[in-house]
Amino acid sequence: MDRQAHWDNIYTTRDPQAVIWYRPHLDVSLTLLGDLDVNLDAHILDVGGGASTLVDDLLVRGYRHVTVLDIALAALTAAQARLGDAASRATWLHADATRAELPPASVDVWHDRAVFHFLTDATDRARYVDCLHHALRVGGHAILATFAPDGPTMCSGLTVVRYAPEELAAVLGEEFRLSDHRRETHVTPGGGEQRFQYSVFRRES
Ligand SMILES: C[S@@+](CC[C@H](N)C(=O)[O-])C[C@H]1O[C@@H](n2cnc3c(N)ncnc32)[C@H](O)[C@@H]1O
């Protein structure tokens, strides 16, 4: 099954609130984003946002330019249905983050929770980083949440790559400065625990 079919199959066969990565709110992401010096006109891109509630919470806080990108159309459809009329206040992009054609320097905050760690192929990782370089303006920030070194080795039937913040910094390259990081123990809807790390990078050049 290809990548898109895999994720579409999950979102068409499971309740979005029962998937293992579900949280009612992405609290750590919201805190890290709130700590950034960005105003309500910032262009925020949630890469692989799926059906998560981050977009809801950002719209409630008054952010005016929120885009959710996901490879699974079914995930975007579920998020839009949940939001109802408010869905029209966000932008929805059905795309693969390793191949997305985004306008240059158009993003102020790139957010990714539990997406990059699925890229086990070096070419895919390089393509993802190319997209990030292309779309994130200098002075903008990337928040990347992945499984930590003591996190699971698999998720959703797929192998993942686990990262420490310094390892992610090495992947992104010298244009990015690690400005913050923290850990989270995610309690899954089934009661299991998954250790995440969240890293914040500022694009310096
Ligand atoms: C584990 S879920 C995380 C969803 C959301 N970020 C959250 O924290 O609740 C991974 C998400 O990434 C999406 N995804 C996986 N690979 C992707 C890719 N190459 N490009 C865009 N989205 C992708 C999946 O469809 C899914 O919605």
JSON list of C-alpha atoms and ligand atoms in Angstrom, two decimals:
[
{"chain": "A", "resi": 1, "resn": "MET", "atom": "CA", "xyz": [0.00, 0.00, 0.00]},
{"chain": "A", "resi": 2, "resn": "ASP", "atom": "CA", "xyz": [1.45, 3.39, -0.89]},
{"chain": "A", "resi": 3, "resn": "ARG", "atom": "CA", "xyz": [1.84, 6.20, 1.61]},
{"chain": "A", "resi": 4, "resn": "GLN", "atom": "CA", "xyz": [-1.30, 8.08, 0.69]},
{"chain": "A", "resi": 5, "resn": "ALA", "atom": "CA", "xyz": [-3.45, 4.94, 0.64]},
{"chain": "A", "resi": 6, "resn": "HIS", "atom": "CA", "xyz": [-2.05, 3.90, 4.03]},
{"chain": "A", "resi": 7, "resn": "TRP", "atom": "CA", "xyz": [-3.08, 7.15, 5.71]},
{"chain": "A", "resi": 8, "resn": "ASP", "atom": "CA", "xyz": [-6.39, 7.52, 3.87]},
{"chain": "A", "resi": 9, "resn": "ASN", "atom": "CA", "xyz": [-7.25, 3.99, 4.97]},
{"chain": "A", "resi": 10, "resn": "ILE", "atom": "CA", "xyz": [-6.60, 4.91, 8.62]},
{"chain": "A", "resi": 11, "resn": "TYR", "atom": "CA", "xyz": [-8.77, 8.01, 8.51]},
{"chain": "A", "resi": 12, "resn": "THR", "atom": "CA", "xyz": [-11.62, 6.26, 6.69]},
{"chain": "A", "resi": 13, "resn": "THR", "atom": "CA", "xyz": [-11.68, 3.24, 9.02]},
{"chain": "A", "resi": 14, "resn": "ARG", "atom": "CA", "xyz": [-10.97, 4.79, 12.44]},
{"chain": "A", "resi": 15, "resn": "ASP", "atom": "CA", "xyz": [-12.46, 7.43, 14.66]},
{"chain": "A", "resi": 16, "resn": "PRO", "atom": "CA", "xyz": [-10.00, 10.39, 14.61]},
{"chain": "A", "resi": 17, "resn": "GLN", "atom": "CA", "xyz": [-10.28, 10.56, 18.42]},
{"chain": "A", "resi": 18, "resn": "ALA", "atom": "CA", "xyz": [-9.20, 6.93, 18.78]},
{"chain": "A", "resi": 19, "resn": "VAL", "atom": "CA", "xyz": [-5.99, 7.02, 16.75]},
{"chain": "A", "resi": 20, "resn": "ILE", "atom": "CA", "xyz": [-2.89, 6.45, 18.85]},
{"chain": "A", "resi": 21, "resn": "TRP", "atom": "CA", "xyz": [-1.48, 9.97, 18.37]},
{"chain": "A", "resi": 22, "resn": "TYR", "atom": "CA", "xyz": [-4.74, 11.73, 19.29]},
{"chain": "A", "resi": 23, "resn": "ARG", "atom": "CA", "xyz": [-4.69, 14.44, 21.93]},
{"chain": "A", "resi": 24, "resn": "PRO", "atom": "CA", "xyz": [-7.68, 16.68, 22.65]},
{"chain": "A", "resi": 25, "resn": "HIS", "atom": "CA", "xyz": [-5.32, 19.64, 22.31]},
{"chain": "A", "resi": 26, "resn": "LEU", "atom": "CA", "xyz": [-1.70, 19.87, 21.14]},
{"chain": "A", "resi": 27, "resn": "ASP", "atom": "CA", "xyz": [-0.73, 21.68, 24.35]},
{"chain": "A", "resi": 28, "resn": "VAL", "atom": "CA", "xyz": [3.05, 21.59, 23.94]},
{"chain": "A", "resi": 29, "resn": "SER", "atom": "CA", "xyz": [2.79, 22.84, 20.35]},
{"chain": "A", "resi": 30, "resn": "LEU", "atom": "CA", "xyz": [0.48, 25.66, 21.45]},
{"chain": "A", "resi": 31, "resn": "THR", "atom": "CA", "xyz": [2.84, 26.65, 24.26]},
{"chain": "A", "resi": 32, "resn": "LEU", "atom": "CA", "xyz": [5.89, 26.65, 21.99]},
{"chain": "A", "resi": 33, "resn": "LEU", "atom": "CA", "xyz": [4.04, 28.61, 19.34]},
{"chain": "A", "resi": 34, "resn": "GLY", "atom": "CA", "xyz": [2.81, 31.08, 21.93]},
{"chain": "A", "resi": 35, "resn": "ASP", "atom": "CA", "xyz": [6.39, 31.60, 23.08]},
{"chain": "A", "resi": 36, "resn": "LEU", "atom": "CA", "xyz": [7.42, 32.70, 19.58]},
{"chain": "A", "resi": 37, "resn": "ASP", "atom": "CA", "xyz": [7.33, 36.33, 18.70]},
{"chain": "A", "resi": 38, "resn": "VAL", "atom": "CA", "xyz": [4.66, 35.95, 16.02]},
{"chain": "A", "resi": 39, "resn": "ASN", "atom": "CA", "xyz": [1.52, 38.03, 15.58]},
{"chain": "A", "resi": 40, "resn": "LEU", "atom": "CA", "xyz": [-1.95, 36.95, 14.52]},
{"chain": "A", "resi": 41, "resn": "ASP", "atom": "CA", "xyz": [-1.09, 37.60, 10.87]},
{"chain": "A", "resi": 42, "resn": "ALA", "atom": "CA", "xyz": [1.66, 34.98, 10.92]},
{"chain": "A", "resi": 43, "resn": "HIS", "atom": "CA", "xyz": [1.38, 32.30, 8.25]},
{"chain": "A", "resi": 44, "resn": "ILE", "atom": "CA", "xyz": [1.29, 29.00, 10.12]},
{"chain": "A", "resi": 45, "resn": "LEU", "atom": "CA", "xyz": [1.59, 25.72, 8.23]},
{"chain": "A", "resi": 46, "resn": "ASP", "atom": "CA", "xyz": [0.65, 22.52, 10.05]},
{"chain": "A", "resi": 47, "resn": "VAL", "atom": "CA", "xyz": [2.45, 19.85, 8.04]},
{"chain": "A", "resi": 48, "resn": "GLY", "atom": "CA", "xyz": [0.74, 16.48, 8.32]},
{"chain": "A", "resi": 49, "resn": "GLY", "atom": "CA", "xyz": [-1.83, 18.11, 10.54]},
{"chain": "A", "resi": 50, "resn": "GLY", "atom": "CA", "xyz": [-4.25, 15.28, 9.87]},
{"chain": "A", "resi": 51, "resn": "ALA", "atom": "CA", "xyz": [-7.48, 15.63, 11.81]},
{"chain": "A", "resi": 52, "resn": "SER", "atom": "CA", "xyz": [-5.74, 17.20, 14.82]},
{"chain": "A", "resi": 53, "resn": "THR", "atom": "CA", "xyz": [-7.36, 20.06, 16.72]},
{"chain": "A", "resi": 54, "resn": "LEU", "atom": "CA", "xyz": [-4.38, 22.41, 16.40]},
{"chain": "A", "resi": 55, "resn": "VAL", "atom": "CA", "xyz": [-6.16, 24.32, 13.65]},
{"chain": "A", "resi": 56, "resn": "ASP", "atom": "CA", "xyz": [-9.27, 24.75, 15.83]},
{"chain": "A", "resi": 57, "resn": "ASP", "atom": "CA", "xyz": [-7.19, 26.12, 18.70]},
{"chain": "A", "resi": 58, "resn": "LEU", "atom": "CA", "xyz": [-5.23, 28.47, 16.45]},
{"chain": "A", "resi": 59, "resn": "LEU", "atom": "CA", "xyz": [-8.41, 29.87, 14.91]},
{"chain": "A", "resi": 60, "resn": "VAL", "atom": "CA", "xyz": [-9.91, 30.39, 18.39]},
{"chain": "A", "resi": 61, "resn": "ARG", "atom": "CA", "xyz": [-6.76, 32.31, 19.37]},
{"chain": "A", "resi": 62, "resn": "GLY", "atom": "CA", "xyz": [-7.33, 34.58, 16.38]},
{"chain": "A", "resi": 63, "resn": "TYR", "atom": "CA", "xyz": [-4.59, 33.47, 13.97]},
{"chain": "A", "resi": 64, "resn": "ARG", "atom": "CA", "xyz": [-5.74, 34.53, 10.52]},
{"chain": "A", "resi": 65, "resn": "HIS", "atom": "CA", "xyz": [-3.49, 32.49, 8.21]},
{"chain": "A", "resi": 66, "resn": "VAL", "atom": "CA", "xyz": [-3.53, 28.85, 9.20]},
{"chain": "A", "resi": 67, "resn": "THR", "atom": "CA", "xyz": [-2.92, 26.14, 6.60]},
{"chain": "A", "resi": 68, "resn": "VAL", "atom": "CA", "xyz": [-3.26, 22.42, 7.20]},
{"chain": "A", "resi": 69, "resn": "LEU", "atom": "CA", "xyz": [-1.35, 20.18, 4.79]},
{"chain": "A", "resi": 70, "resn": "ASP", "atom": "CA", "xyz": [-1.83, 16.43, 4.74]},
{"chain": "A", "resi": 71, "resn": "ILE", "atom": "CA", "xyz": [-1.32, 13.51, 2.41]},
{"chain": "A", "resi": 72, "resn": "ALA", "atom": "CA", "xyz": [-4.66, 12.01, 3.50]},
{"chain": "A", "resi": 73, "resn": "LEU", "atom": "CA", "xyz": [-7.67, 13.71, 1.99]},
{"chain": "A", "resi": 74, "resn": "ALA", "atom": "CA", "xyz": [-9.86, 11.83, 4.47]},
{"chain": "A", "resi": 75, "resn": "ALA", "atom": "CA", "xyz": [-8.03, 13.53, 7.37]},
{"chain": "A", "resi": 76, "resn": "LEU", "atom": "CA", "xyz": [-8.62, 17.00, 5.96]},
{"chain": "A", "resi": 77, "resn": "THR", "atom": "CA", "xyz": [-12.27, 16.16, 5.31]},
{"chain": "A", "resi": 78, "resn": "ALA", "atom": "CA", "xyz": [-12.69, 14.99, 8.93]},
{"chain": "A", "resi": 79, "resn": "ALA", "atom": "CA", "xyz": [-11.11, 18.17, 10.30]},
{"chain": "A", "resi": 80, "resn": "GLN", "atom": "CA", "xyz": [-13.28, 20.34, 8.06]},
{"chain": "A", "resi": 81, "resn": "ALA", "atom": "CA", "xyz": [-16.44, 18.51, 9.13]},
{"chain": "A", "resi": 82, "resn": "ARG", "atom": "CA", "xyz": [-15.53, 19.02, 12.80]},
{"chain": "A", "resi": 83, "resn": "LEU", "atom": "CA", "xyz": [-14.89, 22.72, 12.29]},
{"chain": "A", "resi": 84, "resn": "GLY", "atom": "CA", "xyz": [-18.07, 23.35, 10.30]},
{"chain": "A", "resi": 85, "resn": "ASP", "atom": "CA", "xyz": [-18.34, 26.95, 9.10]},
{"chain": "A", "resi": 86, "resn": "ALA", "atom": "CA", "xyz": [-15.00, 27.81, 10.76]},
{"chain": "A", "resi": 87, "resn": "ALA", "atom": "CA", "xyz": [-13.23, 25.52, 8.27]},
{"chain": "A", "resi": 88, "resn": "SER", "atom": "CA", "xyz": [-13.48, 28.28, 5.67]},
{"chain": "A", "resi": 89, "resn": "ARG", "atom": "CA", "xyz": [-11.16, 30.42, 7.83]},
{"chain": "A", "resi": 90, "resn": "ALA", "atom": "CA", "xyz": [-8.29, 27.99, 7.28]},
{"chain": "A", "resi": 91, "resn": "THR", "atom": "CA", "xyz": [-6.54, 26.83, 4.10]},
{"chain": "A", "resi": 92, "resn": "TRP", "atom": "CA", "xyz": [-6.43, 23.12, 3.30]},
{"chain": "A", "resi": 93, "resn": "LEU", "atom": "CA", "xyz": [-3.70, 21.54, 1.21]},
{"chain": "A", "resi": 94, "resn": "HIS", "atom": "CA", "xyz": [-3.86, 17.95, 0.07]},
{"chain": "A", "resi": 95, "resn": "ALA", "atom": "CA", "xyz": [-0.17, 17.25, -0.56]},
{"chain": "A", "resi": 96, "resn": "ASP", "atom": "CA", "xyz": [2.82, 15.09, 0.28]},
{"chain": "A", "resi": 97, "resn": "ALA", "atom": "CA", "xyz": [5.25, 17.07, 2.43]},
{"chain": "A", "resi": 98, "resn": "THR", "atom": "CA", "xyz": [8.18, 15.58, 0.51]},
{"chain": "A", "resi": 99, "resn": "ARG", "atom": "CA", "xyz": [6.87, 16.95, -2.77]},
{"chain": "A", "resi": 100, "resn": "ALA", "atom": "CA", "xyz": [4.68, 19.91, -1.86]},
{"chain": "A", "resi": 101, "resn": "GLU", "atom": "CA", "xyz": [4.89, 22.94, -4.12]},
{"chain": "A", "resi": 102, "resn": "LEU", "atom": "CA", "xyz": [4.67, 25.82, -1.68]},
{"chain": "A", "resi": 103, "resn": "PRO", "atom": "CA", "xyz": [5.29, 29.48, -2.49]},
{"chain": "A", "resi": 104, "resn": "PRO", "atom": "CA", "xyz": [8.84, 30.55, -1.57]},
{"chain": "A", "resi": 105, "resn": "ALA", "atom": "CA", "xyz": [9.38, 32.17, 1.85]},
{"chain": "A", "resi": 106, "resn": "SER", "atom": "CA", "xyz": [5.62, 32.06, 2.46]},
{"chain": "A", "resi": 107, "resn": "VAL", "atom": "CA", "xyz": [5.62, 30.43, 5.90]},
{"chain": "A", "resi": 108, "resn": "ASP", "atom": "CA", "xyz": [6.39, 32.05, 9.27]},
{"chain": "A", "resi": 109, "resn": "VAL", "atom": "CA", "xyz": [5.85, 28.95, 11.42]},
{"chain": "A", "resi": 110, "resn": "TRP", "atom": "CA", "xyz": [6.21, 25.38, 10.13]},
{"chain": "A", "resi": 111, "resn": "HIS", "atom": "CA", "xyz": [4.67, 22.88, 12.56]},
{"chain": "A", "resi": 112, "resn": "ASP", "atom": "CA", "xyz": [5.06, 19.12, 12.32]},
{"chain": "A", "resi": 113, "resn": "ARG", "atom": "CA", "xyz": [3.99, 16.71, 15.01]},
{"chain": "A", "resi": 114, "resn": "ALA", "atom": "CA", "xyz": [4.66, 13.05, 14.27]},
{"chain": "A", "resi": 115, "resn": "VAL", "atom": "CA", "xyz": [5.19, 13.30, 10.51]},
{"chain": "A", "resi": 116, "resn": "PHE", "atom": "CA", "xyz": [8.90, 13.75, 9.78]},
{"chain": "A", "resi": 117, "resn": "HIS", "atom": "CA", "xyz": [9.75, 10.71, 11.90]},
{"chain": "A", "resi": 118, "resn": "PHE", "atom": "CA", "xyz": [7.97, 8.47, 9.38]},
{"chain": "A", "resi": 119, "resn": "LEU", "atom": "CA", "xyz": [10.51, 9.39, 6.70]},
{"chain": "A", "resi": 120, "resn": "THR", "atom": "CA", "xyz": [12.89, 6.45, 6.91]},
{"chain": "A", "resi": 121, "resn": "ASP", "atom": "CA", "xyz": [14.27, 6.97, 3.42]},
{"chain": "A", "resi": 122, "resn": "ALA", "atom": "CA", "xyz": [17.13, 9.49, 3.13]},
{"chain": "A", "resi": 123, "resn": "THR", "atom": "CA", "xyz": [15.84, 10.80, -0.21]},
{"chain": "A", "resi": 124, "resn": "ASP", "atom": "CA", "xyz": [12.42, 11.52, 1.31]},
{"chain": "A", "resi": 125, "resn": "ARG", "atom": "CA", "xyz": [14.05, 13.30, 4.25]},
{"chain": "A", "resi": 126, "resn": "ALA", "atom": "CA", "xyz": [16.13, 15.42, 1.90]},
{"chain": "A", "resi": 127, "resn": "ARG", "atom": "CA", "xyz": [13.03, 16.31, -0.12]},
{"chain": "A", "resi": 128, "resn": "TYR", "atom": "CA", "xyz": [11.13, 17.27, 3.03]},
{"chain": "A", "resi": 129, "resn": "VAL", "atom": "CA", "xyz": [14.01, 19.49, 4.16]},
{"chain": "A", "resi": 130, "resn": "ASP", "atom": "CA", "xyz": [14.13, 21.05, 0.67]},
{"chain": "A", "resi": 131, "resn": "CYS", "atom": "CA", "xyz": [10.41, 21.92, 0.97]},
{"chain": "A", "resi": 132, "resn": "LEU", "atom": "CA", "xyz": [11.04, 23.41, 4.41]},
{"chain": "A", "resi": 133, "resn": "HIS", "atom": "CA", "xyz": [13.98, 25.47, 3.14]},
{"chain": "A", "resi": 134, "resn": "HIS", "atom": "CA", "xyz": [11.94, 26.69, 0.22]},
{"chain": "A", "resi": 135, "resn": "ALA", "atom": "CA", "xyz": [8.80, 27.64, 2.13]},
{"chain": "A", "resi": 136, "resn": "LEU", "atom": "CA", "xyz": [10.04, 28.94, 5.49]},
{"chain": "A", "resi": 137, "resn": "ARG", "atom": "CA", "xyz": [11.19, 32.56, 5.42]},
{"chain": "A", "resi": 138, "resn": "VAL", "atom": "CA", "xyz": [14.45, 33.61, 7.03]},
{"chain": "A", "resi": 139, "resn": "GLY", "atom": "CA", "xyz": [13.57, 34.57, 10.62]},
{"chain": "A", "resi": 140, "resn": "GLY", "atom": "CA", "xyz": [10.73, 32.04, 10.66]},
{"chain": "A", "resi": 141, "resn": "HIS", "atom": "CA", "xyz": [10.48, 29.03, 12.95]},
{"chain": "A", "resi": 142, "resn": "ALA", "atom": "CA", "xyz": [10.01, 25.29, 12.56]},
{"chain": "A", "resi": 143, "resn": "ILE", "atom": "CA", "xyz": [8.52, 23.24, 15.39]},
{"chain": "A", "resi": 144, "resn": "LEU", "atom": "CA", "xyz": [9.29, 19.57, 14.84]},
{"chain": "A", "resi": 145, "resn": "ALA", "atom": "CA", "xyz": [7.86, 16.96, 17.19]},
{"chain": "A", "resi": 146, "resn": "THR", "atom": "CA", "xyz": [9.07, 13.39, 16.76]},
{"chain": "A", "resi": 147, "resn": "PHE", "atom": "CA", "xyz": [9.42, 10.30, 18.89]},
{"chain": "A", "resi": 148, "resn": "ALA", "atom": "CA", "xyz": [12.35, 10.81, 21.27]},
{"chain": "A", "resi": 149, "resn": "PRO", "atom": "CA", "xyz": [15.31, 8.40, 21.44]},
{"chain": "A", "resi": 150, "resn": "ASP", "atom": "CA", "xyz": [13.43, 6.48, 24.15]},
{"chain": "A", "resi": 151, "resn": "GLY", "atom": "CA", "xyz": [10.16, 6.58, 22.19]},
{"chain": "A", "resi": 152, "resn": "PRO", "atom": "CA", "xyz": [8.55, 3.80, 20.14]},
{"chain": "A", "resi": 153, "resn": "THR", "atom": "CA", "xyz": [10.29, 2.38, 17.09]},
{"chain": "A", "resi": 154, "resn": "MET", "atom": "CA", "xyz": [7.02, 1.98, 15.19]},
{"chain": "A", "resi": 155, "resn": "CYS", "atom": "CA", "xyz": [3.72, 3.77, 14.90]},
{"chain": "A", "resi": 156, "resn": "SER", "atom": "CA", "xyz": [0.62, 2.96, 12.94]},
{"chain": "A", "resi": 157, "resn": "GLY", "atom": "CA", "xyz": [2.31, -0.13, 11.48]},
{"chain": "A", "resi": 158, "resn": "LEU", "atom": "CA", "xyz": [5.21, 1.93, 10.10]},
{"chain": "A", "resi": 159, "resn": "THR", "atom": "CA", "xyz": [8.83, 2.11, 11.21]},
{"chain": "A", "resi": 160, "resn": "VAL", "atom": "CA", "xyz": [9.93, 5.51, 12.49]},
{"chain": "A", "resi": 161, "resn": "VAL", "atom": "CA", "xyz": [13.24, 7.29, 13.05]},
{"chain": "A", "resi": 162, "resn": "ARG", "atom": "CA", "xyz": [13.64, 8.63, 16.60]},
{"chain": "A", "resi": 163, "resn": "TYR", "atom": "CA", "xyz": [15.45, 11.89, 17.21]},
{"chain": "A", "resi": 164, "resn": "ALA", "atom": "CA", "xyz": [17.16, 13.91, 19.90]},
{"chain": "A", "resi": 165, "resn": "PRO", "atom": "CA", "xyz": [16.95, 17.68, 19.26]},
{"chain": "A", "resi": 166, "resn": "GLU", "atom": "CA", "xyz": [20.64, 17.82, 18.29]},
{"chain": "A", "resi": 167, "resn": "GLU", "atom": "CA", "xyz": [20.13, 15.05, 15.74]},
{"chain": "A", "resi": 168, "resn": "LEU", "atom": "CA", "xyz": [17.29, 16.97, 14.14]},
{"chain": "A", "resi": 169, "resn": "ALA", "atom": "CA", "xyz": [19.48, 20.07, 14.07]},
{"chain": "A", "resi": 170, "resn": "ALA", "atom": "CA", "xyz": [22.08, 18.12, 12.11]},
{"chain": "A", "resi": 171, "resn": "VAL", "atom": "CA", "xyz": [19.42, 16.99, 9.62]},
{"chain": "A", "resi": 172, "resn": "LEU", "atom": "CA", "xyz": [18.12, 20.54, 9.05]},
{"chain": "A", "resi": 173, "resn": "GLY", "atom": "CA", "xyz": [21.53, 22.06, 8.46]},
{"chain": "A", "resi": 174, "resn": "GLU", "atom": "CA", "xyz": [23.41, 25.15, 9.54]},
{"chain": "A", "resi": 175, "resn": "GLU", "atom": "CA", "xyz": [20.74, 27.62, 8.37]},
{"chain": "A", "resi": 176, "resn": "PHE", "atom": "CA", "xyz": [18.70, 26.56, 11.39]},
{"chain": "A", "resi": 177, "resn": "ARG", "atom": "CA", "xyz": [19.42, 27.28, 15.06]},
{"chain": "A", "resi": 178, "resn": "LEU", "atom": "CA", "xyz": [17.87, 25.14, 17.77]},
{"chain": "A", "resi": 179, "resn": "SER", "atom": "CA", "xyz": [16.19, 27.71, 20.03]},
{"chain": "A", "resi": 180, "resn": "ASP", "atom": "CA", "xyz": [14.08, 25.55, 22.34]},
{"chain": "A", "resi": 181, "resn": "HIS", "atom": "CA", "xyz": [13.19, 21.95, 23.01]},
{"chain": "A", "resi": 182, "resn": "ARG", "atom": "CA", "xyz": [11.20, 19.90, 25.45]},
{"chain": "A", "resi": 183, "resn": "ARG", "atom": "CA", "xyz": [9.92, 16.41, 26.06]},
{"chain": "A", "resi": 184, "resn": "GLU", "atom": "CA", "xyz": [6.39, 15.09, 26.34]},
{"chain": "A", "resi": 185, "resn": "THR", "atom": "CA", "xyz": [5.05, 11.76, 27.49]},
{"chain": "A", "resi": 186, "resn": "HIS", "atom": "CA", "xyz": [2.01, 11.31, 25.31]},
{"chain": "A", "resi": 187, "resn": "VAL", "atom": "CA", "xyz": [-0.67, 9.13, 26.85]},
{"chain": "A", "resi": 188, "resn": "THR", "atom": "CA", "xyz": [-2.44, 7.38, 24.00]},
{"chain": "A", "resi": 189, "resn": "PRO", "atom": "CA", "xyz": [-6.24, 6.92, 23.93]},
{"chain": "A", "resi": 190, "resn": "GLY", "atom": "CA", "xyz": [-5.56, 3.30, 24.97]},
{"chain": "A", "resi": 191, "resn": "GLY", "atom": "CA", "xyz": [-3.54, 4.39, 28.02]},
{"chain": "A", "resi": 192, "resn": "GLY", "atom": "CA", "xyz": [-0.05, 3.62, 26.66]},
{"chain": "A", "resi": 193, "resn": "GLU", "atom": "CA", "xyz": [2.86, 6.03, 26.88]},
{"chain": "A", "resi": 194, "resn": "GLN", "atom": "CA", "xyz": [4.93, 7.44, 24.02]},
{"chain": "A", "resi": 195, "resn": "ARG", "atom": "CA", "xyz": [7.91, 9.72, 24.60]},
{"chain": "A", "resi": 196, "resn": "PHE", "atom": "CA", "xyz": [8.10, 12.66, 22.22]},
{"chain": "A", "resi": 197, "resn": "GLN", "atom": "CA", "xyz": [10.60, 15.45, 21.80]},
{"chain": "A", "resi": 198, "resn": "TYR", "atom": "CA", "xyz": [9.62, 18.87, 20.46]},
{"chain": "A", "resi": 199, "resn": "SER", "atom": "CA", "xyz": [12.35, 21.05, 18.93]},
{"chain": "A", "resi": 200, "resn": "VAL", "atom": "CA", "xyz": [12.02, 24.67, 17.87]},
{"chain": "A", "resi": 201, "resn": "PHE", "atom": "CA", "xyz": [14.36, 25.95, 15.17]},
{"chain": "A", "resi": 202, "resn": "ARG", "atom": "CA", "xyz": [14.85, 29.51, 14.00]},
{"chain": "A", "resi": 203, "resn": "ARG", "atom": "CA", "xyz": [15.86, 29.93, 10.39]},
{"chain": "A", "resi": 204, "resn": "GLU", "atom": "CA", "xyz": [18.89, 32.21, 10.54]},
{"chain": "A", "resi": 205, "resn": "SER", "atom": "CA", "xyz": [19.90, 32.37, 6.85]},
{"chain": "B", "resi": 1, "resn": "LIG", "atom": "C1", "xyz": [0.75, 10.40, 13.38]},
{"chain": "B", "resi": 1, "resn": "LIG", "atom": "S1", "xyz": [-0.24, 11.42, 12.43]},
{"chain": "B", "resi": 1, "resn": "LIG", "atom": "C2", "xyz": [-0.07, 12.98, 13.25]},
{"chain": "B", "resi": 1, "resn": "LIG", "atom": "C3", "xyz": [-1.21, 13.94, 12.96]},
{"chain": "B", "resi": 1, "resn": "LIG", "atom": "C4", "xyz": [-1.10, 15.30, 13.66]},
{"chain": "B", "resi": 1, "resn": "LIG", "atom": "N1", "xyz": [0.10, 15.99, 13.28]},
{"chain": "B", "resi": 1, "resn": "LIG", "atom": "C5", "xyz": [-1.18, 15.15, 15.15]},
{"chain": "B", "resi": 1, "resn": "LIG", "atom": "O1", "xyz": [-0.20, 15.39, 15.83]},
{"chain": "B", "resi": 1, "resn": "LIG", "atom": "O2", "xyz": [-2.27, 14.80, 15.63]},
{"chain": "B", "resi": 1, "resn": "LIG", "atom": "C6", "xyz": [0.71, 11.64, 10.97]},
{"chain": "B", "resi": 1, "resn": "LIG", "atom": "C7", "xyz": [0.02, 12.50, 9.94]},
{"chain": "B", "resi": 1, "resn": "LIG", "atom": "O3", "xyz": [0.91, 12.80, 8.88]},
{"chain": "B", "resi": 1, "resn": "LIG", "atom": "C8", "xyz": [0.28, 12.59, 7.65]},
{"chain": "B", "resi": 1, "resn": "LIG", "atom": "N2", "xyz": [1.37, 12.27, 6.71]},
{"chain": "B", "resi": 1, "resn": "LIG", "atom": "C9", "xyz": [2.15, 11.16, 6.71]},
{"chain": "B", "resi": 1, "resn": "LIG", "atom": "N3", "xyz": [3.09, 11.26, 5.76]},
{"chain": "B", "resi": 1, "resn": "LIG", "atom": "C10", "xyz": [2.90, 12.46, 5.16]},
{"chain": "B", "resi": 1, "resn": "LIG", "atom": "C11", "xyz": [3.55, 13.14, 4.10]},
{"chain": "B", "resi": 1, "resn": "LIG", "atom": "N4", "xyz": [4.59, 12.61, 3.46]},
{"chain": "B", "resi": 1, "resn": "LIG", "atom": "N5", "xyz": [3.09, 14.36, 3.72]},
{"chain": "B", "resi": 1, "resn": "LIG", "atom": "C12", "xyz": [2.01, 14.91, 4.36]},
{"chain": "B", "resi": 1, "resn": "LIG", "atom": "N6", "xyz": [1.36, 14.31, 5.36]},
{"chain": "B", "resi": 1, "resn": "LIG", "atom": "C13", "xyz": [1.81, 13.11, 5.76]},
{"chain": "B", "resi": 1, "resn": "LIG", "atom": "C14", "xyz": [-0.72, 11.49, 7.89]},
{"chain": "B", "resi": 1, "resn": "LIG", "atom": "O4", "xyz": [-1.77, 11.47, 6.97]},
{"chain": "B", "resi": 1, "resn": "LIG", "atom": "C15", "xyz": [-1.18, 11.84, 9.31]},
{"chain": "B", "resi": 1, "resn": "LIG", "atom": "O5", "xyz": [-2.25, 12.74, 9.29]}
]
